[in-house]
């Protein structure tokens, strides 16, 4: 169903807005310079909303300063301490991630809802399978999608009670099927925008795979308004993975897409190294083009006719082609440079 729309510091989530990429810094927020430096790197990689942890007052003060220079909206991640939420909103946070059921009473929820309303700051309710409330765990006997959705509605009801509706919700588990089912259930029963992701997904390889299946699968079902890939890695890798997932799911067409052949007995070139090199250099390109790296001159240009441009391997030399048409032969060691010269002209 079409979700409601929220505004996170000028970036829209839900209600048909483009699906946004989020990430989280892993520097101590108190270290302003390091955190801001990382935010700038994340933004340059394509991150559109960034979350920072706010564990104490020193972090709140740093958040205020970070906000002044951040190129993208900043979300305050807060656990349990409602005073930090109030201070973070006052310091300029664009969104707060907090679970109102965990902050110790309705007066506190009322205070946080009031502050967020005053500053037009949305709240993300972040249900994590690993920290479900005890009564829910006892009721269902295990971590399950139904329990996660029940937990989300518990938090939502608390905010609604104080007339607060500027909400987005996430339901994450380290299990892909549990995450997917929970988000499906949620989207059938609520129209709050959904932040989707698989939590504690793992290292770059496994985490990207799990996220691609979980996030990509949900996006293919039309579920999800903003995404975060969680990786045990430099968060910039999360942004690269998120970009690829959005592209592979066909929901955003920004930046280049690389296609490369699987290689076969006809392959006349070190295609794997070439594809890796082209992929790396494409990170600095933001044109919405498809670039092909193909293993042989006989079939490559034709098989990649749908690509905007590409290279195909030959013996000692290769071909540069554009929309399936051969432009010229190029010595093998100059192939990639020639390809990027062509890309500059597109
Ligand atoms: S492009 Fe050439 S090398 Fe690559 S899979 Fe096709 S036939 Fe094989």
Short mmCIF file of C-alpha atoms and ligand atoms in Angstrom, two decimals:
data_model
loop_
_atom_site.label_atom_id
_atom_site.label_comp_id
_atom_site.label_asym_id
_atom_site.label_seq_id
_atom_site.Cartn_x
_atom_site.Cartn_y
_atom_site.Cartn_z
CA UNK A 1 0.00 0.00 0.00
CA UNK A 2 1.09 3.60 -0.53
CA UNK A 3 2.81 4.76 2.63
CA UNK A 4 2.55 8.12 4.35
CA UNK A 5 5.34 10.54 3.70
CA UNK A 6 7.75 11.96 6.25
CA UNK A 7 10.35 14.67 5.82
CA UNK A 8 13.79 14.06 7.29
CA UNK A 9 15.64 17.36 7.10
CA UNK A 10 14.43 17.98 3.56
CA UNK A 11 14.73 14.37 2.34
CA UNK A 12 11.36 12.69 1.82
CA UNK A 13 10.67 9.11 2.84
CA UNK A 14 7.55 7.24 1.76
CA UNK A 15 4.50 8.29 -0.20
CA UNK A 16 6.12 7.50 -3.53
CA UNK A 17 9.37 9.42 -2.89
CA UNK A 18 12.52 7.80 -4.37
CA UNK A 19 13.89 5.09 -2.10
CA UNK A 20 16.72 6.59 -0.12
CA UNK A 21 20.03 5.14 1.06
CA UNK A 22 20.98 5.39 4.71
CA UNK A 23 24.04 4.41 6.66
CA UNK A 24 25.45 4.90 10.13
CA UNK A 25 28.79 6.28 11.23
CA UNK A 26 31.03 4.03 13.32
CA UNK A 27 33.22 6.79 14.75
CA UNK A 28 32.63 8.00 18.32
CA UNK A 29 30.13 10.84 17.78
CA UNK A 30 32.01 12.84 20.41
CA UNK A 31 34.88 12.99 17.93
CA UNK A 32 33.31 15.62 15.72
CA UNK A 33 36.07 15.85 13.14
CA UNK A 34 36.25 12.09 12.54
CA UNK A 35 32.46 11.76 12.42
CA UNK A 36 32.03 14.66 10.03
CA UNK A 37 34.82 13.32 7.85
CA UNK A 38 33.07 9.96 7.66
CA UNK A 39 29.70 11.59 6.92
CA UNK A 40 31.27 13.47 4.02
CA UNK A 41 32.72 10.24 2.64
CA UNK A 42 29.36 8.51 3.01
CA UNK A 43 27.57 11.38 1.27
CA UNK A 44 30.11 11.35 -1.56
CA UNK A 45 29.44 7.62 -2.03
CA UNK A 46 25.68 8.22 -2.30
CA UNK A 47 24.38 8.10 1.26
CA UNK A 48 21.36 10.39 1.66
CA UNK A 49 20.60 10.18 5.37
CA UNK A 50 23.12 9.32 8.07
CA UNK A 51 22.61 8.11 11.62
CA UNK A 52 24.98 8.77 14.49
CA UNK A 53 24.88 7.23 17.91
CA UNK A 54 24.08 9.60 20.78
CA UNK A 55 25.01 7.86 24.03
CA UNK A 56 25.69 10.92 26.23
CA UNK A 57 25.56 14.71 26.49
CA UNK A 58 28.99 15.13 24.96
CA UNK A 59 27.68 13.35 21.87
CA UNK A 60 24.63 15.67 21.83
CA UNK A 61 26.90 18.70 21.80
CA UNK A 62 28.97 17.18 19.01
CA UNK A 63 25.76 16.36 17.11
CA UNK A 64 24.83 20.05 17.11
CA UNK A 65 28.16 20.97 15.55
CA UNK A 66 28.13 18.03 13.13
CA UNK A 67 24.67 19.09 11.93
CA UNK A 68 25.96 22.54 11.03
CA UNK A 69 28.43 21.12 8.49
CA UNK A 70 26.81 17.85 7.42
CA UNK A 71 25.89 17.70 3.73
CA UNK A 72 23.02 15.26 4.50
CA UNK A 73 20.34 14.97 7.22
CA UNK A 74 21.53 13.51 10.52
CA UNK A 75 19.54 11.03 12.62
CA UNK A 76 20.19 10.67 16.35
CA UNK A 77 20.27 7.07 17.52
CA UNK A 78 19.11 6.92 21.11
CA UNK A 79 18.55 4.06 23.46
CA UNK A 80 16.47 4.38 26.64
CA UNK A 81 17.44 7.94 27.69
CA UNK A 82 14.57 10.29 26.81
CA UNK A 83 16.52 13.34 27.98
CA UNK A 84 19.11 12.68 25.31
CA UNK A 85 16.28 12.55 22.76
CA UNK A 86 15.00 15.94 23.93
CA UNK A 87 18.48 17.41 23.78
CA UNK A 88 19.24 15.87 20.39
CA UNK A 89 16.09 17.41 18.92
CA UNK A 90 17.03 20.77 20.42
CA UNK A 91 20.52 20.38 18.95
CA UNK A 92 19.07 20.02 15.46
CA UNK A 93 18.70 16.27 14.82
CA UNK A 94 16.64 15.69 11.67
CA UNK A 95 15.14 12.45 12.96
CA UNK A 96 15.35 10.44 16.15
CA UNK A 97 15.53 6.70 16.33
CA UNK A 98 14.09 5.66 19.67
CA UNK A 99 11.62 3.08 20.88
CA UNK A 100 9.10 4.89 23.07
CA UNK A 101 8.15 1.72 24.93
CA UNK A 102 11.67 1.54 26.33
CA UNK A 103 12.10 5.01 27.77
CA UNK A 104 10.42 4.53 31.11
CA UNK A 105 6.91 5.90 31.19
CA UNK A 106 4.22 7.84 29.39
CA UNK A 107 5.30 11.25 30.70
CA UNK A 108 8.60 10.74 28.95
CA UNK A 109 6.95 9.61 25.73
CA UNK A 110 4.76 12.70 25.89
CA UNK A 111 7.81 14.93 26.32
CA UNK A 112 9.67 13.35 23.37
CA UNK A 113 6.58 13.44 21.14
CA UNK A 114 6.04 17.09 22.07
CA UNK A 115 9.62 18.09 21.29
CA UNK A 116 9.61 16.23 17.98
CA UNK A 117 6.27 17.77 17.01
CA UNK A 118 7.55 21.24 17.84
CA UNK A 119 10.60 20.81 15.61
CA UNK A 120 8.85 18.72 12.96
CA UNK A 121 11.26 15.85 13.61
CA UNK A 122 10.12 12.32 12.73
CA UNK A 123 10.72 9.35 14.98
CA UNK A 124 11.85 5.97 13.72
CA UNK A 125 10.65 3.06 15.75
CA UNK A 126 13.31 0.42 15.29
CA UNK A 127 12.20 -3.09 16.21
CA UNK A 128 15.06 -5.52 16.37
CA UNK A 129 14.34 -9.24 16.63
CA UNK A 130 17.17 -9.61 19.13
CA UNK A 131 15.68 -7.16 21.61
CA UNK A 132 11.99 -7.99 21.61
CA UNK A 133 10.16 -7.20 24.85
CA UNK A 134 9.91 -10.10 27.31
CA UNK A 135 6.08 -10.38 27.33
CA UNK A 136 6.10 -10.67 23.53
CA UNK A 137 8.83 -13.29 23.60
CA UNK A 138 6.87 -15.22 26.23
CA UNK A 139 3.66 -14.96 24.24
CA UNK A 140 5.18 -16.28 21.00
CA UNK A 141 7.91 -18.43 22.55
CA UNK A 142 10.51 -17.19 20.05
CA UNK A 143 11.57 -14.31 17.87
CA UNK A 144 9.02 -14.23 15.08
CA UNK A 145 7.57 -11.79 12.54
CA UNK A 146 4.21 -11.59 14.35
CA UNK A 147 5.96 -10.68 17.61
CA UNK A 148 8.05 -8.01 15.90
CA UNK A 149 4.96 -6.43 14.34
CA UNK A 150 3.18 -6.53 17.72
CA UNK A 151 6.16 -4.78 19.27
CA UNK A 152 6.09 -2.08 16.57
CA UNK A 153 2.40 -1.43 17.15
CA UNK A 154 3.01 -1.16 20.89
CA UNK A 155 5.48 1.66 20.28
CA UNK A 156 3.25 3.27 17.64
CA UNK A 157 0.25 3.28 20.01
CA UNK A 158 2.28 5.10 22.63
CA UNK A 159 3.17 7.87 20.18
CA UNK A 160 -0.34 8.00 18.73
CA UNK A 161 -1.69 8.44 22.24
CA UNK A 162 0.11 11.78 22.33
CA UNK A 163 -1.16 12.66 18.91
CA UNK A 164 2.17 11.95 17.25
CA UNK A 165 2.08 10.43 13.80
CA UNK A 166 5.32 11.56 12.17
CA UNK A 167 6.70 8.05 12.29
CA UNK A 168 8.63 5.53 10.26
CA UNK A 169 9.18 1.94 11.30
CA UNK A 170 11.84 -0.68 10.85
CA UNK A 171 11.61 -4.38 11.65
CA UNK A 172 14.97 -6.04 11.43
CA UNK A 173 16.36 -9.43 12.23
CA UNK A 174 19.57 -11.16 11.28
CA UNK A 175 17.37 -13.78 9.62
CA UNK A 176 16.37 -12.82 6.09
CA UNK A 177 13.05 -14.77 6.07
CA UNK A 178 12.02 -13.34 9.46
CA UNK A 179 12.87 -9.79 8.37
CA UNK A 180 11.00 -10.18 5.10
CA UNK A 181 7.90 -11.67 6.68
CA UNK A 182 7.82 -9.03 9.41
CA UNK A 183 8.00 -6.22 6.84
CA UNK A 184 5.36 -7.87 4.70
CA UNK A 185 3.01 -8.18 7.68
CA UNK A 186 3.69 -4.59 8.66
CA UNK A 187 3.00 -3.26 5.20
CA UNK A 188 -0.31 -5.12 5.13
CA UNK A 189 -1.46 -3.60 8.39
CA UNK A 190 0.01 -0.09 8.46
CA UNK A 191 0.84 2.72 6.08
CA UNK A 192 3.80 4.13 8.00
CA UNK A 193 6.87 4.35 5.79
CA UNK A 194 9.20 1.40 6.20
CA UNK A 195 12.95 1.58 6.70
CA UNK A 196 14.15 -1.85 5.60
CA UNK A 197 17.32 -3.79 6.20
CA UNK A 198 18.73 -7.04 7.52
CA UNK A 199 20.57 -6.43 10.77
CA UNK A 200 23.93 -7.91 11.77
CA UNK A 201 24.08 -9.19 8.21
CA UNK A 202 27.80 -9.94 8.35
CA UNK A 203 30.92 -9.13 6.40
CA UNK A 204 30.97 -7.45 3.00
CA UNK A 205 30.40 -10.67 1.07
CA UNK A 206 27.79 -12.42 3.20
CA UNK A 207 26.19 -9.22 4.43
CA UNK A 208 25.75 -7.90 0.93
CA UNK A 209 24.23 -11.19 -0.17
CA UNK A 210 21.79 -11.34 2.74
CA UNK A 211 20.87 -7.70 2.25
CA UNK A 212 20.43 -8.18 -1.46
CA UNK A 213 18.02 -11.04 -0.89
CA UNK A 214 16.16 -9.39 2.01
CA UNK A 215 16.06 -5.79 0.87
CA UNK A 216 15.91 -6.64 -2.83
CA UNK A 217 13.16 -9.20 -2.25
CA UNK A 218 11.05 -6.69 -0.33
CA UNK A 219 11.63 -3.97 -2.92
CA UNK A 220 10.53 -6.39 -5.63
CA UNK A 221 7.27 -6.77 -3.70
CA UNK A 222 6.89 -3.00 -3.58
CA UNK A 223 7.76 -2.85 0.13
CA UNK A 224 10.27 -0.42 1.61
CA UNK A 225 10.76 3.33 1.49
CA UNK A 226 14.34 3.74 2.66
CA UNK A 227 17.13 1.18 3.06
CA UNK A 228 20.18 0.49 5.13
CA UNK A 229 22.64 -2.26 4.41
CA UNK A 230 24.37 -3.30 7.66
CA UNK A 231 27.88 -4.61 7.17
CA UNK A 232 30.81 -5.39 9.43
CA UNK A 233 32.92 -3.07 7.31
CA UNK A 234 33.69 0.54 6.53
CA UNK A 235 30.18 2.08 6.25
CA UNK A 236 31.07 3.42 2.81
CA UNK A 237 30.82 -0.23 1.70
CA UNK A 238 27.22 -0.22 2.96
CA UNK A 239 26.42 2.65 0.66
CA UNK A 240 28.03 0.99 -2.36
CA UNK A 241 26.09 -2.21 -1.63
CA UNK A 242 22.84 -0.25 -1.15
CA UNK A 243 23.33 1.47 -4.49
CA UNK A 244 23.86 -1.83 -6.25
CA UNK A 245 20.81 -3.38 -4.59
CA UNK A 246 18.60 -0.47 -5.65
CA UNK A 247 19.91 -0.73 -9.18
CA UNK A 248 19.56 -4.51 -9.33
CA UNK A 249 16.01 -4.24 -7.99
CA UNK A 250 15.29 -1.72 -10.73
CA UNK A 251 13.95 0.91 -8.36
CA UNK A 252 16.57 3.59 -8.96
CA UNK A 253 18.52 4.34 -12.04
CA UNK A 254 21.22 6.67 -10.89
CA UNK A 255 24.86 6.12 -11.54
CA UNK A 256 26.33 3.57 -13.90
CA UNK A 257 25.55 -0.11 -14.08
CA UNK A 258 28.23 -2.61 -15.00
CA UNK A 259 27.39 -5.70 -17.00
CA UNK A 260 30.06 -8.26 -17.65
CA UNK A 261 29.93 -11.65 -19.30
CA UNK A 262 30.35 -14.85 -17.27
CA UNK A 263 33.34 -15.86 -19.47
CA UNK A 264 33.49 -19.06 -21.47
CA UNK A 265 35.88 -20.99 -23.64
CA UNK A 266 35.98 -18.09 -26.11
CA UNK A 267 37.26 -15.60 -23.55
CA UNK A 268 40.36 -13.89 -24.93
CA UNK A 269 41.23 -11.58 -22.09
CA UNK A 270 41.69 -11.47 -18.30
CA UNK A 271 38.06 -10.53 -17.96
CA UNK A 272 37.79 -10.82 -14.19
CA UNK A 273 40.61 -8.35 -13.59
CA UNK A 274 39.22 -6.02 -16.26
CA UNK A 275 35.69 -6.11 -14.83
CA UNK A 276 37.04 -5.41 -11.34
CA UNK A 277 39.10 -2.48 -12.59
CA UNK A 278 36.16 -1.00 -14.51
CA UNK A 279 33.85 -1.50 -11.52
CA UNK A 280 36.30 0.33 -9.27
CA UNK A 281 36.74 3.26 -11.65
CA UNK A 282 32.97 3.51 -12.22
CA UNK A 283 32.53 4.43 -8.55
CA UNK A 284 33.63 7.93 -9.52
CA UNK A 285 31.09 8.18 -12.36
CA UNK A 286 27.52 9.27 -11.70
CA UNK A 287 26.03 9.07 -15.19
CA UNK A 288 23.04 6.70 -15.57
CA UNK A 289 24.75 4.52 -18.16
CA UNK A 290 25.27 0.81 -18.68
CA UNK A 291 28.85 -0.23 -19.29
CA UNK A 292 29.77 -3.68 -20.59
CA UNK A 293 32.94 -5.68 -20.16
CA UNK A 294 32.84 -8.69 -22.46
CA UNK A 295 35.25 -11.55 -22.95
CA UNK A 296 35.47 -11.90 -26.74
CA UNK A 297 35.27 -9.73 -29.81
CA UNK A 298 33.08 -12.20 -31.74
CA UNK A 299 30.04 -12.22 -29.50
CA UNK A 300 30.77 -9.48 -26.95
CA UNK A 301 29.54 -6.34 -28.74
CA UNK A 302 26.38 -8.09 -29.92
CA UNK A 303 25.59 -9.72 -26.58
CA UNK A 304 26.03 -6.31 -24.93
CA UNK A 305 24.12 -4.35 -27.58
CA UNK A 306 21.82 -2.94 -24.89
CA UNK A 307 24.77 -1.33 -23.07
CA UNK A 308 25.65 2.29 -23.76
CA UNK A 309 29.29 1.42 -24.24
CA UNK A 310 31.79 -1.29 -23.49
CA UNK A 311 34.92 -3.19 -24.25
CA UNK A 312 35.42 -6.68 -25.58
CA UNK A 313 38.54 -8.78 -25.35
CA UNK A 314 40.71 -9.98 -28.22
CA UNK A 315 44.20 -11.40 -28.54
CA UNK A 316 46.62 -8.58 -27.68
CA UNK A 317 44.01 -6.01 -28.48
CA UNK A 318 40.36 -5.42 -27.77
CA UNK A 319 37.38 -3.55 -29.09
CA UNK A 320 35.74 -0.40 -27.89
CA UNK A 321 32.05 -0.32 -28.74
CA UNK A 322 29.04 1.89 -28.28
CA UNK A 323 25.46 0.57 -28.38
CA UNK A 324 26.67 -2.63 -30.00
CA UNK A 325 28.63 -0.85 -32.77
CA UNK A 326 32.41 -1.22 -32.85
CA UNK A 327 34.20 2.12 -32.63
CA UNK A 328 37.80 1.00 -32.82
CA UNK A 329 40.42 -1.57 -31.96
CA UNK A 330 42.56 -0.70 -28.96
CA UNK A 331 45.76 -2.30 -27.57
CA UNK A 332 44.81 -4.38 -24.55
CA UNK A 333 46.67 -2.27 -22.01
CA UNK A 334 44.83 0.88 -23.13
CA UNK A 335 41.34 -0.64 -23.22
CA UNK A 336 40.13 0.64 -19.86
CA UNK A 337 41.57 4.14 -20.38
CA UNK A 338 39.89 4.37 -23.78
CA UNK A 339 36.62 3.18 -22.29
CA UNK A 340 36.69 5.93 -19.66
CA UNK A 341 37.58 8.54 -22.30
CA UNK A 342 34.46 7.45 -24.16
CA UNK A 343 32.39 7.53 -20.96
CA UNK A 344 33.45 11.15 -20.42
CA UNK A 345 31.88 12.09 -23.74
CA UNK A 346 28.52 10.41 -23.03
S1 LIG B 1 31.02 -12.49 -24.60
FE1 LIG B 1 32.32 -14.01 -25.57
S2 LIG B 1 33.61 -14.72 -23.88
FE2 LIG B 1 31.88 -13.71 -22.92
S3 LIG B 1 30.42 -15.37 -22.53
FE3 LIG B 1 29.87 -14.42 -24.50
S4 LIG B 1 30.93 -15.73 -26.01
FE4 LIG B 1 31.90 -16.15 -24.02
#
